[in-house]
Coordinates of C-alpha atoms (C1' of nucleotides) in Angstrom, one line a residue:
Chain R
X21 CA 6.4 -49.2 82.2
X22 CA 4.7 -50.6 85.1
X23 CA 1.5 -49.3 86.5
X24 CA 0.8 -49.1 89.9
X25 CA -1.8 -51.2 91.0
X26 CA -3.0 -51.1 94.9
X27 CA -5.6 -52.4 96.8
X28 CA -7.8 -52.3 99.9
X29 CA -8.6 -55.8 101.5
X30 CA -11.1 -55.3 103.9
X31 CA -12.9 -58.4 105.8
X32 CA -16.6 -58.0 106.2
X33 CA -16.6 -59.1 109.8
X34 CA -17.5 -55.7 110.9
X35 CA -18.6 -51.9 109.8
X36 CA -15.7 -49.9 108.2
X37 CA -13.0 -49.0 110.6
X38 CA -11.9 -45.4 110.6
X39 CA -8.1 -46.8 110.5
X40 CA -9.5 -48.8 107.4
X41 CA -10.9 -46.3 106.0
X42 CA -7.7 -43.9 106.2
X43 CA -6.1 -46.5 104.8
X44 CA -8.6 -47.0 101.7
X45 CA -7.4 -43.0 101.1
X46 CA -3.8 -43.6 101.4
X47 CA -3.8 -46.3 98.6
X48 CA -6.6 -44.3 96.5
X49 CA -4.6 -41.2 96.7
X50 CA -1.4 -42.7 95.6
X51 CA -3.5 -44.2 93.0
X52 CA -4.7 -41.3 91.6
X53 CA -1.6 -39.5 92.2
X54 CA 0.6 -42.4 90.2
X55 CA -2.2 -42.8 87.3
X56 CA -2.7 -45.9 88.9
X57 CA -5.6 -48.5 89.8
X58 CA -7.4 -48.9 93.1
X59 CA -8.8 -51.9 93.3
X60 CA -11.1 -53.7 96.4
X61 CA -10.8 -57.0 97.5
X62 CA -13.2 -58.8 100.3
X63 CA -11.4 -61.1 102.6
X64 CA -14.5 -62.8 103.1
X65 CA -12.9 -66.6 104.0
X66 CA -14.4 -66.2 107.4
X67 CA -17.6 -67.9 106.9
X68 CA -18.9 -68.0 110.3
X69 CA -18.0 -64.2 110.4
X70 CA -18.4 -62.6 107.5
X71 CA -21.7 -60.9 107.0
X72 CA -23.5 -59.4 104.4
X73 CA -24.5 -56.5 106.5
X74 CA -20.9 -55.6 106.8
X75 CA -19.8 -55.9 103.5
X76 CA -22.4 -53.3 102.6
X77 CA -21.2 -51.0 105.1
X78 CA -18.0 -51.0 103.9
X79 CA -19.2 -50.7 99.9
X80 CA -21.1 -47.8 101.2
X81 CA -18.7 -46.2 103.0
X82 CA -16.3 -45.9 100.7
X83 CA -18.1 -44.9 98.1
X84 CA -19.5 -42.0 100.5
X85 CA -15.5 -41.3 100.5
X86 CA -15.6 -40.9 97.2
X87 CA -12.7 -43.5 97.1
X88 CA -14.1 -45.0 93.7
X89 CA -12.2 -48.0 92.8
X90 CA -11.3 -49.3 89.2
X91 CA -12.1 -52.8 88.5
X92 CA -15.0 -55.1 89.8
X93 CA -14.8 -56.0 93.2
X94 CA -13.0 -59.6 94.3
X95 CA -14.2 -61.6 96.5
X96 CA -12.1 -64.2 98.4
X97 CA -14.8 -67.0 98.5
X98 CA -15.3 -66.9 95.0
X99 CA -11.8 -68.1 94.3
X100 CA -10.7 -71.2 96.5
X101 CA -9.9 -73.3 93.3
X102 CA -7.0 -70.6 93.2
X103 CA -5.8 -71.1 96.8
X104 CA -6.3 -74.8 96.1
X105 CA -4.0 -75.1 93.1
X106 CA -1.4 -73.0 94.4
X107 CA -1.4 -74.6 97.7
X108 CA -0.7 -78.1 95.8
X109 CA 1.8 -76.2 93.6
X110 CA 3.4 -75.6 97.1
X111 CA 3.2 -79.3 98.3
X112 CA 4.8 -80.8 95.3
X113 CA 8.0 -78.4 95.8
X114 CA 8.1 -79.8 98.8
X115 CA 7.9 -76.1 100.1
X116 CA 4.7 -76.4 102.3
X117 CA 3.4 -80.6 104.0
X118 CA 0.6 -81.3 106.0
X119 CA 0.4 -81.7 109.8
X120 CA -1.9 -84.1 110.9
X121 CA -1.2 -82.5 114.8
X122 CA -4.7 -82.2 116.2
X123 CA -5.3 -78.5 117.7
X124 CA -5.5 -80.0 121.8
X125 CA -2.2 -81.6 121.0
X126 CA -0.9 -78.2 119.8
X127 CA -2.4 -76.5 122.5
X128 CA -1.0 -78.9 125.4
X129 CA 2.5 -78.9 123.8
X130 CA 2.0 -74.7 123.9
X131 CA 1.2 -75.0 127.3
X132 CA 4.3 -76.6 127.7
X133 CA 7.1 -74.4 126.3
X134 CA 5.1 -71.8 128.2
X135 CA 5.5 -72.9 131.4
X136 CA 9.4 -74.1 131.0
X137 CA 9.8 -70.1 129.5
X138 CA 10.4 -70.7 125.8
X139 CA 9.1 -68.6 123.1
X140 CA 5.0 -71.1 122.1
X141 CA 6.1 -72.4 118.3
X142 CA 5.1 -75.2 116.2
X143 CA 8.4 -78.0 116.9
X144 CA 7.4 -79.1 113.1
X145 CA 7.0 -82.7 114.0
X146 CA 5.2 -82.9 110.5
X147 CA 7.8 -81.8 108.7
X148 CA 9.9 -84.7 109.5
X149 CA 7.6 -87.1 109.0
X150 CA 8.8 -89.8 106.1
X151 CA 6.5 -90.1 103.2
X152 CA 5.2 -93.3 104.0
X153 CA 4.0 -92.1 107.2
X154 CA 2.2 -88.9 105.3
X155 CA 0.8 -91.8 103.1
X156 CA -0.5 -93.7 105.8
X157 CA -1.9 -90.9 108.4
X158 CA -3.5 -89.5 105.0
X159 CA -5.3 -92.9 104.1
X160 CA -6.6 -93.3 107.6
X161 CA -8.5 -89.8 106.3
X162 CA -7.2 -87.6 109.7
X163 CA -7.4 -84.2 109.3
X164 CA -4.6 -81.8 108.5
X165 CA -3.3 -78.6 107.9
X166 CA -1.3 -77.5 105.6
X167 CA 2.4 -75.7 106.9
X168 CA 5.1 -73.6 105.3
X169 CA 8.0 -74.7 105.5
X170 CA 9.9 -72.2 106.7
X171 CA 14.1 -71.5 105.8
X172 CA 16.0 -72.7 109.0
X173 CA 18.2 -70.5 108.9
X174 CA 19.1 -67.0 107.3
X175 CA 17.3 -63.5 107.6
X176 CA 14.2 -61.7 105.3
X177 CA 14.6 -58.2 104.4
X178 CA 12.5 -55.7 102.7
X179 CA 12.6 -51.9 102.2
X180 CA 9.3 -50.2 103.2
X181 CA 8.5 -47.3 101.8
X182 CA 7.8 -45.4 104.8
X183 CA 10.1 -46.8 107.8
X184 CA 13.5 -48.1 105.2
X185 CA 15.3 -51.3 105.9
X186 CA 13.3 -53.5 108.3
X187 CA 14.7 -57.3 108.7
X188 CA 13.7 -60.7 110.5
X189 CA 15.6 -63.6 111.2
X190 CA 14.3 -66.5 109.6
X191 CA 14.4 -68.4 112.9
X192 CA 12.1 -66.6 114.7
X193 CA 9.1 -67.6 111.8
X194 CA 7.6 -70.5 113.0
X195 CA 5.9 -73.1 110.1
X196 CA 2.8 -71.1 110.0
X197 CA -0.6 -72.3 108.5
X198 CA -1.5 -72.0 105.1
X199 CA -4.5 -74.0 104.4
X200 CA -6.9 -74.5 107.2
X201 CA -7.8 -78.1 108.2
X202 CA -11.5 -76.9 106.6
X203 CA -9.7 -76.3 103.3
X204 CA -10.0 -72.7 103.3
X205 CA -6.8 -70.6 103.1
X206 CA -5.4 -68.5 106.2
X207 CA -4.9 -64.6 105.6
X208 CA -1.2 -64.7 104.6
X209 CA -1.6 -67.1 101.9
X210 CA -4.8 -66.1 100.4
X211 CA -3.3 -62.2 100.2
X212 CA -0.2 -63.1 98.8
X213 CA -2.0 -65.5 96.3
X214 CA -4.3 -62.5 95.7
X215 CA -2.4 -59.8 95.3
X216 CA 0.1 -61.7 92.9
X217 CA -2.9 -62.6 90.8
X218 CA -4.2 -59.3 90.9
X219 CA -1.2 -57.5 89.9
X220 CA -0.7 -55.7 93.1
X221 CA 2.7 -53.7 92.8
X222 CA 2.6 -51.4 95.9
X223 CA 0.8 -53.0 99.4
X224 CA 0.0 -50.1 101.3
X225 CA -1.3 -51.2 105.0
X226 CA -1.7 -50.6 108.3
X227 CA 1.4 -51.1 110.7
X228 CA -0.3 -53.9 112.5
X229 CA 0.8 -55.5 109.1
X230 CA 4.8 -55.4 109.4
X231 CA 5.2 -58.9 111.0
X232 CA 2.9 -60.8 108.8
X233 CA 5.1 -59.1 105.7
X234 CA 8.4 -61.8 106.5
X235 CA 5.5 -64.3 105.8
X236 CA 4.3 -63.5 103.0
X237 CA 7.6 -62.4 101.4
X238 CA 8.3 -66.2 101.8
X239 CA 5.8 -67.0 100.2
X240 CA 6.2 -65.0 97.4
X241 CA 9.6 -66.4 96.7
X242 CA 8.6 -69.7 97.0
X243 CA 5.5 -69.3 95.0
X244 CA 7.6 -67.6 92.3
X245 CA 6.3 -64.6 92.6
X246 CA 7.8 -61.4 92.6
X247 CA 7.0 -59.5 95.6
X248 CA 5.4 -55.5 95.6
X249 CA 6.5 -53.1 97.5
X250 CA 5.4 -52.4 101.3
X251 CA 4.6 -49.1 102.8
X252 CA 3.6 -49.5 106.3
X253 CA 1.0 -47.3 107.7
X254 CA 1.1 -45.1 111.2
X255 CA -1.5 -46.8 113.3
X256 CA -4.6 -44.8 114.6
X257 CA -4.4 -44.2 117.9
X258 CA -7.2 -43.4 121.2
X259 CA -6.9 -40.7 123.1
X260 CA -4.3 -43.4 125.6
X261 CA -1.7 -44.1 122.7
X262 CA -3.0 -47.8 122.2
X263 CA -4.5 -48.9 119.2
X264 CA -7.7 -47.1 118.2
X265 CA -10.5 -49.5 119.1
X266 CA -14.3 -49.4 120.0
X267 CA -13.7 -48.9 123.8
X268 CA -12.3 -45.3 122.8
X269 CA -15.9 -44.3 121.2
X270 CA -16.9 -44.6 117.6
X271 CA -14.8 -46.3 114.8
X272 CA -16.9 -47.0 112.2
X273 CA -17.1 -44.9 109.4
X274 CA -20.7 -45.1 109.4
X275 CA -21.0 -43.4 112.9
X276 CA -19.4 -40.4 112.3
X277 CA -21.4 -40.5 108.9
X278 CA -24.7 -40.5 111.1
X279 CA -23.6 -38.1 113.2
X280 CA -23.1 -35.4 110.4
X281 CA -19.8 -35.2 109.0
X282 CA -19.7 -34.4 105.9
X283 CA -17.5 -36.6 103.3
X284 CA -14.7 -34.0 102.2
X285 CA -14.4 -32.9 106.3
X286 CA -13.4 -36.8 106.3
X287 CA -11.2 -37.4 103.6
X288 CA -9.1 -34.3 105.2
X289 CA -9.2 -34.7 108.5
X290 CA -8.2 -38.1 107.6
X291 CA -5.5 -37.6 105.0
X292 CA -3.5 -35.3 107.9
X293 CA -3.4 -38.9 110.2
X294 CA 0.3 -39.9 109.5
X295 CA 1.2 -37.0 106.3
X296 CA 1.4 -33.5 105.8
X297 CA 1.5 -31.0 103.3
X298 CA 4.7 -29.5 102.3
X299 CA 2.5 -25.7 102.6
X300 CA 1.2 -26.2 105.8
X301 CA -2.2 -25.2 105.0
X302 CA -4.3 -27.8 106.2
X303 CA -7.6 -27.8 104.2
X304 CA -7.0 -29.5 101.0
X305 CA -9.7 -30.5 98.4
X306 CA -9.4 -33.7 97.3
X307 CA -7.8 -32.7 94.0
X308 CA -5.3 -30.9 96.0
X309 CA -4.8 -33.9 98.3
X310 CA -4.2 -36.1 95.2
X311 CA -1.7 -33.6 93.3
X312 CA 0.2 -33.4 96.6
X313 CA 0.2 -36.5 98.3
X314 CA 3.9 -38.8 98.8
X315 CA 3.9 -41.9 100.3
X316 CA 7.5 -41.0 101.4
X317 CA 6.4 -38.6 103.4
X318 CA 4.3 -40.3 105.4
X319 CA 5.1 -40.2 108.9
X320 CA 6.6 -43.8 110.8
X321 CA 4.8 -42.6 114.5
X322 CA 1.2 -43.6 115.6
X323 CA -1.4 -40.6 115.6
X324 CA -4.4 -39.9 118.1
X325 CA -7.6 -39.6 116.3
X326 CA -8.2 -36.1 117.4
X327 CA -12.2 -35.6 117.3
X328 CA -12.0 -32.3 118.3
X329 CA -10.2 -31.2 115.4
X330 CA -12.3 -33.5 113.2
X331 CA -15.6 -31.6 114.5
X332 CA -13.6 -28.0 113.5
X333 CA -12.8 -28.7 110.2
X334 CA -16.5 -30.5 109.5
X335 CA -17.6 -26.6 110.8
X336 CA -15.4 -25.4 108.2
X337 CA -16.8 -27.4 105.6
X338 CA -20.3 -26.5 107.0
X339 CA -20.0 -23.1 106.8
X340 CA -18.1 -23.4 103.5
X341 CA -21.7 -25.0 102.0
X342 CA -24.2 -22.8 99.3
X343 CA -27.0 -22.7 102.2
X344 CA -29.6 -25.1 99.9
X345 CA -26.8 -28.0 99.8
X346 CA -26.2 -27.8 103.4
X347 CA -30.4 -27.2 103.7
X348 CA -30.6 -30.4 101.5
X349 CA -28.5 -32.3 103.9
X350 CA -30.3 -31.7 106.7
X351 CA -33.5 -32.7 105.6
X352 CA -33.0 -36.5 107.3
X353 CA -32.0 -35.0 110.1
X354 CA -35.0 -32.9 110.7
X355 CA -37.1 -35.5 109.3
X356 CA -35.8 -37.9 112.0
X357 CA -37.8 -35.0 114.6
X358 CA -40.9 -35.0 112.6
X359 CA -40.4 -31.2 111.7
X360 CA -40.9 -31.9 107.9
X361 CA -41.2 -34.6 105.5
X362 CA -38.4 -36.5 103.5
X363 CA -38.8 -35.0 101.3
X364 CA -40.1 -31.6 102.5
X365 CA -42.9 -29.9 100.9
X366 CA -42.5 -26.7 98.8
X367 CA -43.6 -24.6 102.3
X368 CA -41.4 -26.8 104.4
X369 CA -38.4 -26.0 102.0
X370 CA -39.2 -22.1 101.9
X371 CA -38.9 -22.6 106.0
X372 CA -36.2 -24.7 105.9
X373 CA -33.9 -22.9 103.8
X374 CA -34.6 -19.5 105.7
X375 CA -33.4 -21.3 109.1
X376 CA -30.5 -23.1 107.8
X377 CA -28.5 -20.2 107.4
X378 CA -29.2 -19.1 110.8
X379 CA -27.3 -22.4 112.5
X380 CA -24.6 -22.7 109.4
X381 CA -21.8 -20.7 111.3
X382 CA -22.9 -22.3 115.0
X383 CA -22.7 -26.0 113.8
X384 CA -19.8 -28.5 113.6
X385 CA -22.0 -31.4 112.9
X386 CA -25.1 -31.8 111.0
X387 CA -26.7 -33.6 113.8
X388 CA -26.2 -30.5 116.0
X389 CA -28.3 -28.5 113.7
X390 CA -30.8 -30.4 115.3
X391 CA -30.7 -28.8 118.8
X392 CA -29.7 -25.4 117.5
X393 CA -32.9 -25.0 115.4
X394 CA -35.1 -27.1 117.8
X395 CA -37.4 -23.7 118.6
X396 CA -38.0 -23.2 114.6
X397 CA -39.9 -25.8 114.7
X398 CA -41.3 -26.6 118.4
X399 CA -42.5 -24.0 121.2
X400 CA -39.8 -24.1 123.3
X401 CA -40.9 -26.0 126.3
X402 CA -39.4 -24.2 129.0
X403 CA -36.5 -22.1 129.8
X404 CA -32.9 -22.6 130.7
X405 CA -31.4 -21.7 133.6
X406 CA -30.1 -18.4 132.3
X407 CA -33.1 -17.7 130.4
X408 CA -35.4 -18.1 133.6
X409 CA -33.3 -15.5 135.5
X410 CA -33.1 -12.9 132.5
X411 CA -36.8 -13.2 132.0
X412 CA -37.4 -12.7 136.3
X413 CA -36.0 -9.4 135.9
X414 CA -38.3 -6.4 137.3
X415 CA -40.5 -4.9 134.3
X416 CA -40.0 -7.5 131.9
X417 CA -43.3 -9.2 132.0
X418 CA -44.9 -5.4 131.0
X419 CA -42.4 -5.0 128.6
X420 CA -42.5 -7.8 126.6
X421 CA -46.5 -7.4 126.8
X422 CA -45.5 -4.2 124.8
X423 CA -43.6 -5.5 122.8
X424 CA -46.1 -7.9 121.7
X425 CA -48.9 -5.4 120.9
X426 CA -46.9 -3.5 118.7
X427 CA -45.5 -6.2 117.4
X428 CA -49.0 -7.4 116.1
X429 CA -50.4 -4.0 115.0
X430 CA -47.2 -4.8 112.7
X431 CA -48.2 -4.8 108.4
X432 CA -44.8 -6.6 107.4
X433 CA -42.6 -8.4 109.8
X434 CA -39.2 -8.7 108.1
X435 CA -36.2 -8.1 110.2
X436 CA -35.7 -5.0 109.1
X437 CA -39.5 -4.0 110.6
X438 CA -39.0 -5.4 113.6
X439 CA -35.4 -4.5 114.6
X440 CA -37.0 -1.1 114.1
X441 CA -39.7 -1.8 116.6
X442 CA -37.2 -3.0 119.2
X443 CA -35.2 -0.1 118.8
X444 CA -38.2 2.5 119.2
X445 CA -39.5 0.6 122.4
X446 CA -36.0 0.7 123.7
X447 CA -35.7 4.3 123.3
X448 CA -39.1 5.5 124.2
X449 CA -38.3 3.3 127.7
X450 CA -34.9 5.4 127.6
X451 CA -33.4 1.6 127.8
X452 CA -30.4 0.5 125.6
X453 CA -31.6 -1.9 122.7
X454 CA -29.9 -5.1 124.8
X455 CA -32.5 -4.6 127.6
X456 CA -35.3 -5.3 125.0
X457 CA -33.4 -8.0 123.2
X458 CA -32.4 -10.0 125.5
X459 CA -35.8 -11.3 127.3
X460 CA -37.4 -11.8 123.6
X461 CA -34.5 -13.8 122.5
X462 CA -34.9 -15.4 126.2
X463 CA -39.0 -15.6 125.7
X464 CA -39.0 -17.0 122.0
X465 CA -36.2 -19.4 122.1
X466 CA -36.0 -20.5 126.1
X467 CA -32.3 -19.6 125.4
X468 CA -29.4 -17.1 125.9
X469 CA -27.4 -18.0 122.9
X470 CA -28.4 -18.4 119.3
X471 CA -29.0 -16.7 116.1
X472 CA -29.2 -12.7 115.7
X473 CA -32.1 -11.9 117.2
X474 CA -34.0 -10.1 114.4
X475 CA -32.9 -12.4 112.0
X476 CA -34.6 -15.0 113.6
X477 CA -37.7 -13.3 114.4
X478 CA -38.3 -12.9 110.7
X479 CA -38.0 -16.4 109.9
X480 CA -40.4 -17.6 112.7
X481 CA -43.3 -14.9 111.9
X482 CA -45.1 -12.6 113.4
X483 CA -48.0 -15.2 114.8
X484 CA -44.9 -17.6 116.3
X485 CA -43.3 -14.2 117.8
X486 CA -46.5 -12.9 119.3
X487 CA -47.8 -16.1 121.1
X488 CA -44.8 -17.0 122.4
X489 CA -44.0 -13.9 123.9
X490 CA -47.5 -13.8 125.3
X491 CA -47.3 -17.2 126.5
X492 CA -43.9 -16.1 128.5
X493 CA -45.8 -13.1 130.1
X494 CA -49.1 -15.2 131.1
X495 CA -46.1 -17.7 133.0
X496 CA -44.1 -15.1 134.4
X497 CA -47.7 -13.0 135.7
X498 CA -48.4 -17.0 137.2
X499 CA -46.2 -16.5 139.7
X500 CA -43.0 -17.5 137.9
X501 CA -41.5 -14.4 139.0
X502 CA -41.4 -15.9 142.6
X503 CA -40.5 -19.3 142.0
X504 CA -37.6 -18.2 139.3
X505 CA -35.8 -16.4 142.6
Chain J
rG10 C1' 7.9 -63.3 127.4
rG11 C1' 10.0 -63.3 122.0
rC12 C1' 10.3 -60.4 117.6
rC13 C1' 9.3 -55.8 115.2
rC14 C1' 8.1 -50.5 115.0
rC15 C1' 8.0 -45.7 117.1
rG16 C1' 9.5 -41.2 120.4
rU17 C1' 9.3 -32.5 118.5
rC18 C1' 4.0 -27.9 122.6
rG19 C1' -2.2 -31.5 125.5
rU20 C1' -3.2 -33.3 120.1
rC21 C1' -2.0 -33.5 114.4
rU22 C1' 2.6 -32.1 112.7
rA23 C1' 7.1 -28.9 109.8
rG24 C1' 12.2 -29.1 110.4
rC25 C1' 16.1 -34.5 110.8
rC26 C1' 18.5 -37.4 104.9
rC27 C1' 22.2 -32.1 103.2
rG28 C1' 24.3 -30.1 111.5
rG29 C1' 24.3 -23.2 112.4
rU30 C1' 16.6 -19.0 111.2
rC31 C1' 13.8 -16.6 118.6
rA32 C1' 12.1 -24.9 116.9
rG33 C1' 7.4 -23.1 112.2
rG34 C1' 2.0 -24.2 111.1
rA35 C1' -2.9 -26.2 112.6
rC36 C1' -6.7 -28.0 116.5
rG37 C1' -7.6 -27.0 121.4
rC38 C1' -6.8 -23.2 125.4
rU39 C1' -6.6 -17.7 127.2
rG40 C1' -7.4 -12.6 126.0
rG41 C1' -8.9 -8.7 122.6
rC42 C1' -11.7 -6.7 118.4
rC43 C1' -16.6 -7.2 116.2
rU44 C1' -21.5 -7.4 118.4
rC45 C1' -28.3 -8.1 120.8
rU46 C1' -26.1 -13.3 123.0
rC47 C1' -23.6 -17.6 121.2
rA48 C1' -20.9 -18.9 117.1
rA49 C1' -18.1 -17.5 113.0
rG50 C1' -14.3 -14.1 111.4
rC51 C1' -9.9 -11.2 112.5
rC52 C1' -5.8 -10.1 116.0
rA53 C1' -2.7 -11.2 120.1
rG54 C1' -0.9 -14.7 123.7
rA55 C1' 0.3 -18.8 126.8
rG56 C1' 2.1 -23.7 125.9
rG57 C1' 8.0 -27.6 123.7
rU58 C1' 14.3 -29.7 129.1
rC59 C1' 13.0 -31.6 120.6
rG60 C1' 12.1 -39.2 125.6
rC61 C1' 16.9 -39.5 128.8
rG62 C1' 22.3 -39.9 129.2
rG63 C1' 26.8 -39.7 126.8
rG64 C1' 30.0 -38.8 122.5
rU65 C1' 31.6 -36.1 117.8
rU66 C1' 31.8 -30.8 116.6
rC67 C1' 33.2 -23.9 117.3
rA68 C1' 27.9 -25.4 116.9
rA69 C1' 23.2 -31.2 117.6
rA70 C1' 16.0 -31.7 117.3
rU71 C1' 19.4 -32.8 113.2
rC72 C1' 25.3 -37.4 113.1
rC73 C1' 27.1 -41.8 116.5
rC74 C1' 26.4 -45.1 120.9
rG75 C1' 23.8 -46.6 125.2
rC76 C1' 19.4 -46.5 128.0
rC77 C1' 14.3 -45.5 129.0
rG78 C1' 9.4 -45.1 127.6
rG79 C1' 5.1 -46.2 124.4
rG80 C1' 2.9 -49.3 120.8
rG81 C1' 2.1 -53.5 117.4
rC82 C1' 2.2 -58.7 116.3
rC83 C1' 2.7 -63.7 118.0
rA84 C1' 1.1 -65.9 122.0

RNA sequence: GGCCCCGUCGUCUAGCCCGGUCAGGACGCUGGCCUCUCAAGCCAGAGGUCGCGGGUUCAAAUCCCGCCGGGGCCA
């Protein structure tokens, strides 16, 4: 029985593409699904590129995916004996030769078929060269690349997965590169070299892939290989239909990780791009995901990264949260303000785990959390537009005066207390309960919008509650009034 | 330009293989309920010539042909 072995092949020439990333989850998940392994590989043959900073982004990232993989990592630098040996193996077939044409030659001769209106390829001079003059041009030590040579004639098929039958006539694959004039392999032939040593059995990619596969299936056959299967993935897509690129906003991982989704909202949101469960009920834990997921059923058409619905389903996941996890997550975040330490002292906890509940249902992001609990921790420093013109209203400055004296004469202050206090001053006034709430919430938070009014009250204290309300009368008895209308 | 892939509400999609439910679900949008506001939650609603044209058939999103449009790769 044959296991399924899969892999993700990232190059560390950049942070961790969303579209990567989905892809990492499509081969884990049909890993896990199959009993199979994931594996990683690092394309790393880009020296000039390649950084280390990138290659821990994309360690990172993944493993804040959860997507685990099975066997030590492999790194593509670490194995150009391998390229080298197999690239001779294909040299003494007589199935790959060296060209000796220097690049501004290549380039010129491009230029050329260009401007007459013929399709730019390589005319494989080289390939017709006689062995003597191989012998000599090698002896005068000019530099070379390495070529495939490529079938004439005759036509590549191969069944993917997800789109069927897709074929290419051999005649439109030019001689491609194999090994670089530096010695270092070019992407086809260190994948396929790769993922034949590695025991790859299903090559799970993104669409962007499908004309590099006639390649590498030639390859494999010449190589003696026998080839996996391909399953070529939808591409992500901007909000414009092209490919999803930095120009549309963020694509790394790591920036929608910053910006407070949460891992699980990810994998999801994520897992929906190009499949769908047979249910129809969208939110999936990963366990579901995994006993669920099909390759055949993923879809053959491009889909738009839909941030919108990313930020809903993150809420969803927010909200689904036991309040100290979520309150343990935003920690950084409020730590980034200076509101508490990282980590927080036992009082900063006991405050922080009384507000967090109080901005769970509001925010879709752990970042917003931020803004929403901003008057927890600072005096609000003035008051929004609507706030301003609640808080101008005739009587309010005595009233919330009022408000504040009894508030103080107060022994407790939970909400309970003070919703009670609110209510009495209301009715004594022979006002409804709105008329009170409305200016405090205005006066404590500089805002119309937020957290139940009580609630919140509670959690900032009676001293917090007082001042501020007492600072917003001394401002609106400065003349305010006036310059609000 | 050449080759290849794709085409169902604004978006993600189910249905297409095995023609025949008002073309279903979700995000978003609108309205209602709840309510101290916002949000959440619940309920309701609007939104689709199934890319276009032709053919096969009693019947086509679904099968066949042509076209158009979009995208990817190589340049």
């Amino acid at each position: 029985m044959s296991k399924v072995r899969v892999r993700i092949a990232p190059s560390p020439t950049g942070s961790l593409h969303v579209g990567t990333a989905r892809t990492a989850l499509f081969n884990w998940l049909f890993a896990r699904k199959e009993g199979g392994k994931f594996l990683l590989r690092i394309e790393d043959t880009d020296r000039e590129r390649s950084k280390p900073e990138f290659e821990r982004d994309i360690i990172e990232g993944l493993q804040w995916l959860g997507l685990d993989w099975d066997e030590p990592i492999v790194y593509q630098s670490q194995r150009l004996e391998l390229y080298r040996q197999e690239a001779q193996r294909l040299l003494e077939m007589g199935k790959a030769y060296p060209c000796f044409c220097p690049p501004e030659e290549l380039e010129r001769r491009r230029q050329e078929m260009l401007a007459k209106g013929i399709t730019p390829k390589y005319d494989r001079r080289c390939r017709r060269l006689s062995p003597e003059e191989r012998e000599r041009l090698m002896k005068e030590g000019r530099p070379f690349v390495l070529r495939f040579a490529m079938p004439l004639e005759g036509e590549i098929r191969f069944r993917d997965i997800i789109r069927g039958e897709i074929r290419f006539a051999n005649r439109e694959l030019d001689d491609f590169i194999i090994v670089k004039s530096d010695g270092f392999p070019t992407y086809n032939f260190a994948c396929v070299v790769d993922d034949h040593a590695m025991g790859i059995t299903h090559v799970i990619r993104g669409e962007d892939h499908i004309s590099n596969t006639p390649r590498q299936l030639h390859l494999y056959a010449a190589l003696g290989y026998e080839p996996p299967q391909f399953a070529h993935l939808p591409l992500l897509l901007g909000p414009d239909r092209s490919k999803l690129s930095k120009r549309h906003g963020a694509v790394s991982l790591s920036e929608y990780r910053r910006m407070g989704i949460l891992p699980e909202a990810m994998v999801n949101f994520l897992a929906l791009l190009g499949w769908y469960p047979r249910d129809q009920r969208e939110i999936k834990s990963r366990e579901e995901l995994i006993a669920e997921f099909d390759l055949r059923e993923v879809k053959a058409s491009g889909a738009i990264f839909d941030l919108e619905k990313l930020l809903w389903m993150n809420g969803h996941y927010i909200r689904q949260k036991p309040v100290d996890e979520l309150a343990h997550f935003l920690v950084p975040y409020f730590a980034e303000q200076g509101w508490l330490h990282n980590p927080p002292t036992d009082e900063e906890w006991r405050y922080l785990i009384q507000v967090t509940p109080l901005v769970q249902e509001r925010m879709r992001t752990l970042q917003e959390a931020v803004e929403l609990a901003e008057f927890f921790y600072r005096e609000p420093e003035s008051y929004d537009e609507k706030a301003r013109a609640r808080l101008s209203k005739e009587g309010v400055a005595e009233l919330l005066w009022e408000l504040s004296n009894r508030l103080e004469r107060l022994e407790g202050f939970d909400g309970e207390e003070v919703e009670r206090t609110v209510r009495q001053l209301a009715a004594e006034r022979g006002i409804k309960a709105a008329e009170v709430i409305h200016p405090t919430r205005a006066a404590l938070t500089g805002r119309m919008e937020g957290p139940s009014l009580f609630h919140l009250m509670a959690v900032l204290g009676k001293e917090r509650c007082v001042g501020r309300l007492r600072r917003a009368v001394a401002w609106l008895r400065s003349g305010a009034e006036s310059a609000a209308t």
